Short mmCIF file of C-alpha atoms and ligand atoms in Angstrom, two decimals:
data_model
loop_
_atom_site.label_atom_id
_atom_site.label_comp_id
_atom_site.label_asym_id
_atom_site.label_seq_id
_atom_site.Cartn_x
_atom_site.Cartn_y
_atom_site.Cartn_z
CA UNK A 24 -69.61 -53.80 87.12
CA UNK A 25 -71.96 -51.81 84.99
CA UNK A 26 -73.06 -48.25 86.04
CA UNK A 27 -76.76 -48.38 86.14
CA UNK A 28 -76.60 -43.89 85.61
CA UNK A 29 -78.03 -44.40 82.11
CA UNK A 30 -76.21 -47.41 81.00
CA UNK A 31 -78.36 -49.35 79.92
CA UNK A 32 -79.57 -46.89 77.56
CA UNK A 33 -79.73 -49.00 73.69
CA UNK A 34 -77.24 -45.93 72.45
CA UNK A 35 -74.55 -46.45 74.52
CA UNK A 36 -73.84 -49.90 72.52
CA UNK A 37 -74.29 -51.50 69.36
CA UNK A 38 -74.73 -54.47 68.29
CA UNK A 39 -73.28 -56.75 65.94
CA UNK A 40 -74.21 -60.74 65.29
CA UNK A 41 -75.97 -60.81 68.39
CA UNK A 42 -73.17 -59.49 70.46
CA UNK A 43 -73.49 -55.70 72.30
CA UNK A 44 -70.36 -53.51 71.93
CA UNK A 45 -69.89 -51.07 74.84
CA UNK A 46 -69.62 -47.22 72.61
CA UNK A 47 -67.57 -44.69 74.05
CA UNK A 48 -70.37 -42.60 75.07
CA UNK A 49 -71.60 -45.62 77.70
CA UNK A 50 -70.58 -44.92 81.42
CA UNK A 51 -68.63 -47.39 82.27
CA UNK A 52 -66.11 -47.18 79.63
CA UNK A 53 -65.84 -43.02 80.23
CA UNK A 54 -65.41 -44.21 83.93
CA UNK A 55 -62.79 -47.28 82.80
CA UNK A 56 -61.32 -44.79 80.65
CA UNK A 57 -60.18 -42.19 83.39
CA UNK A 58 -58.97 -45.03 85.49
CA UNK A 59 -56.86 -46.68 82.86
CA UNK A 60 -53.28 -46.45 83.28
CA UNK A 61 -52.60 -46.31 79.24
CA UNK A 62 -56.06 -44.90 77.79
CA UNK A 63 -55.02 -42.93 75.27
CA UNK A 64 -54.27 -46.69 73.29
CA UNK A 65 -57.49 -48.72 73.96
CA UNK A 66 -59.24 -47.38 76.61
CA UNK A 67 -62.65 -46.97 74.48
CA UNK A 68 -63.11 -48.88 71.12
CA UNK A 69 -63.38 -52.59 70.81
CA UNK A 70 -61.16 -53.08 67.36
CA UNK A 71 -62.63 -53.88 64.14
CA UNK A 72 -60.86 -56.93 63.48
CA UNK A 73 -62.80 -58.35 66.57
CA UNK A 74 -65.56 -57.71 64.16
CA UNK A 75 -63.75 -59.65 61.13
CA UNK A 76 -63.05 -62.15 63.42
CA UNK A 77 -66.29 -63.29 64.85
CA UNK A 78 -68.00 -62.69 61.04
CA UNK A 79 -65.42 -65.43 60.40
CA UNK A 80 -66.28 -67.54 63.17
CA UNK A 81 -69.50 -66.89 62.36
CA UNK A 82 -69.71 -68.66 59.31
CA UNK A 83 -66.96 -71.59 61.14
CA UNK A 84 -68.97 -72.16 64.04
CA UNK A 85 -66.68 -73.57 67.65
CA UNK A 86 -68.14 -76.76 69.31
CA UNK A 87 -70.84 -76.20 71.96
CA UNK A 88 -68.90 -75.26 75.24
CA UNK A 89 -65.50 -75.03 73.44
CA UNK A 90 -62.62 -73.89 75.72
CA UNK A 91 -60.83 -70.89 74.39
CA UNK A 92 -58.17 -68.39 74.82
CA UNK A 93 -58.52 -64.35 73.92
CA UNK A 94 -55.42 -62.95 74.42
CA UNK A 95 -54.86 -59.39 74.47
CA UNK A 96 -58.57 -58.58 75.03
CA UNK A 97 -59.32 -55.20 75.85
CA UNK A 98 -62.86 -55.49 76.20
CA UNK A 99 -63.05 -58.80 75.23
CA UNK A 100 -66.02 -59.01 72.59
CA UNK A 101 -65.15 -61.64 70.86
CA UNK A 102 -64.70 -64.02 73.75
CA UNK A 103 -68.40 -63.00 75.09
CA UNK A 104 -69.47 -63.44 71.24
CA UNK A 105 -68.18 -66.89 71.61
CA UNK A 106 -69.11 -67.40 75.12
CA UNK A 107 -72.83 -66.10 74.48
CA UNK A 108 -73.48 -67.52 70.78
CA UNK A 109 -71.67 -70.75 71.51
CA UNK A 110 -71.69 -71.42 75.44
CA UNK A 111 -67.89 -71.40 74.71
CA UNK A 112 -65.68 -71.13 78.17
CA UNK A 113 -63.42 -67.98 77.82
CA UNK A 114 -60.29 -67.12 79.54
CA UNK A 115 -60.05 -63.50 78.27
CA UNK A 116 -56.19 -63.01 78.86
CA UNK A 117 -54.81 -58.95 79.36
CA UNK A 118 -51.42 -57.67 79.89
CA UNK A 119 -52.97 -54.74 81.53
CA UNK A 120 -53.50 -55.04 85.53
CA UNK A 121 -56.04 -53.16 85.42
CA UNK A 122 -57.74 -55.09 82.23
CA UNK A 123 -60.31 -56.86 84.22
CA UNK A 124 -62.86 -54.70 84.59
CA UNK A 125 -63.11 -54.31 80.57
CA UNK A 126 -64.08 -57.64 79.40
CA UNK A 127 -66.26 -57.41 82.95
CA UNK A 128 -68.21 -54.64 81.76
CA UNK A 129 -68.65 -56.18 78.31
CA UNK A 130 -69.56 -59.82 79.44
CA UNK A 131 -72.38 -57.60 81.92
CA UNK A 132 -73.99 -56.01 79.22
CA UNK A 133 -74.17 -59.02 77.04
CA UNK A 134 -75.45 -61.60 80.37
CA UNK A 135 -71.96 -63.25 80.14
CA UNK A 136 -69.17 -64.01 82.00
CA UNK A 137 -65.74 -65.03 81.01
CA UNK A 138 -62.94 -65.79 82.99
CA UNK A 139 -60.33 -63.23 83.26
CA UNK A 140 -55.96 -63.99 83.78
CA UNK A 141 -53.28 -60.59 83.92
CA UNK A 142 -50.85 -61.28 82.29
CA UNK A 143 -48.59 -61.33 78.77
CA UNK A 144 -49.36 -63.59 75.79
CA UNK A 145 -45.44 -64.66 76.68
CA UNK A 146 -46.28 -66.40 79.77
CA UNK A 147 -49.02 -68.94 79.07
CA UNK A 148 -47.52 -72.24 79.50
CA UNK A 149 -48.40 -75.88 79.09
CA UNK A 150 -50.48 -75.46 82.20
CA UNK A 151 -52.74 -72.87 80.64
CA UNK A 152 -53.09 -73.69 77.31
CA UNK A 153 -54.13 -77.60 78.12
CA UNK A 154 -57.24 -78.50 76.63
CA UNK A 155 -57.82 -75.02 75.47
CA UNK A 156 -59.44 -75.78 71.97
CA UNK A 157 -59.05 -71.82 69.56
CA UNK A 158 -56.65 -69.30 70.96
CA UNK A 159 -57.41 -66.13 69.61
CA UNK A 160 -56.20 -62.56 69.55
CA UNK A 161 -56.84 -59.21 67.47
CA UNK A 162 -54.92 -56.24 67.16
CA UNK A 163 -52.35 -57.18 69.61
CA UNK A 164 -49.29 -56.80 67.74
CA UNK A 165 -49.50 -53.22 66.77
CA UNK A 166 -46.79 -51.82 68.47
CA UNK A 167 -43.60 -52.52 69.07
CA UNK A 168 -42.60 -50.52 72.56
CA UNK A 169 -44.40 -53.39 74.54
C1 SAM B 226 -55.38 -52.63 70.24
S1 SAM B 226 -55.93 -53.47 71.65
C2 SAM B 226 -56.99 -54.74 70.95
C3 SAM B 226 -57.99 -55.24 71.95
C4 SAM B 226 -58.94 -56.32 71.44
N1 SAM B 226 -58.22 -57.52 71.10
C5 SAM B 226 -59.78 -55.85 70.29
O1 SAM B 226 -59.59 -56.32 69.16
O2 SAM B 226 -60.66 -54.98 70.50
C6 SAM B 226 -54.46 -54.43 72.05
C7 SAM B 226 -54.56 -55.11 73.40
O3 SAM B 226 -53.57 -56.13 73.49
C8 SAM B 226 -52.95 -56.06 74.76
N2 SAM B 226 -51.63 -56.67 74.59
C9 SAM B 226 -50.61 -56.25 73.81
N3 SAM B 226 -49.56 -57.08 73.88
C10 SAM B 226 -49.93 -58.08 74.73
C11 SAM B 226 -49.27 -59.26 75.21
N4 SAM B 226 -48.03 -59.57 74.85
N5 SAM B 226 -49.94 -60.07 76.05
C12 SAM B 226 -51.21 -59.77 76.45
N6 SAM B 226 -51.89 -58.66 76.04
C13 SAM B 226 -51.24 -57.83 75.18
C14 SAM B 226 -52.95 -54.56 75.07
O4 SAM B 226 -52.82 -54.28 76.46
C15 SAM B 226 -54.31 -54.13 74.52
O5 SAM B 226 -55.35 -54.24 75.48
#
């Protein structure tokens, strides 16, 4: 849900290809952020290669309505990219419990919403994947403790 104390002040995001990243500074990730369970790792920057990976998609544009996958998604800005620049359908896929509200917050800012599933890259079976048309994921294999 996104805070409406100031958030929707223009300097609490930026914006690249259309899509608005959340900054640190906006409320609802300094709220997310105290919440998290792990914030010290994620709990406030949307990775660059998100960036790198929608200017790619960006010049290899999905099908209208394409189904896709974003695995490990933090805050889940490429799947709303996709989801607001191509109607795509998103299931924005987190190992964190708690990892819903991120992409929530993004997909709110940008008039999106993408579906959201707990759970570890590992576990996606058959069932999941069917008729699922990109799978994506950035920055996800990082670190080695997980
Ligand atoms: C560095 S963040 C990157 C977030 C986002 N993809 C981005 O580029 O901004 C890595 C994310 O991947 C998640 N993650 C790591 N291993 C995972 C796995 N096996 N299955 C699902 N999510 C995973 C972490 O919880 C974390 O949110």
């Amino acid at each position: 849900m996104t805070s409406n104390r100031n958030g929707s002040a223009a300097k609490h995001w930026t914006t690249f290809r259309g899509a608005r990243a959340l900054k640190s500074s906006h409320p609802d990730v300094r709220r997310l952020k105290r919440q998290s369970e792990d914030p010290s790792l994620h709990g406030n920057k949307v990775w660059h290669s998100s960036f790198a990976l929608i200017d790619y998609l960006h010049r290899h544009p999905l099908p209208r309505g394409a189904r896709v996958i974003d695995v490990g998604c933090g805050w889940g800005l490429t799947g709303i990219w996709l989801a607001k620049t191509f109607g795509a359908r998103v299931l924005s896929v987190e190992r964190r419990s708690r990892g819903r509200a991120l992409p929530a917050a993004a997909g709110a800012l940008n008039s999106v919403e993408v579906e959201f599933m707990a759970g570890r890259f590992e576990q996606l079976n058959a069932r999941v994947l069917g008729g699922v048309e990109l799978l994506i994921g950035t920055d996800i294999c990082f670190w080695t403790r997980w």
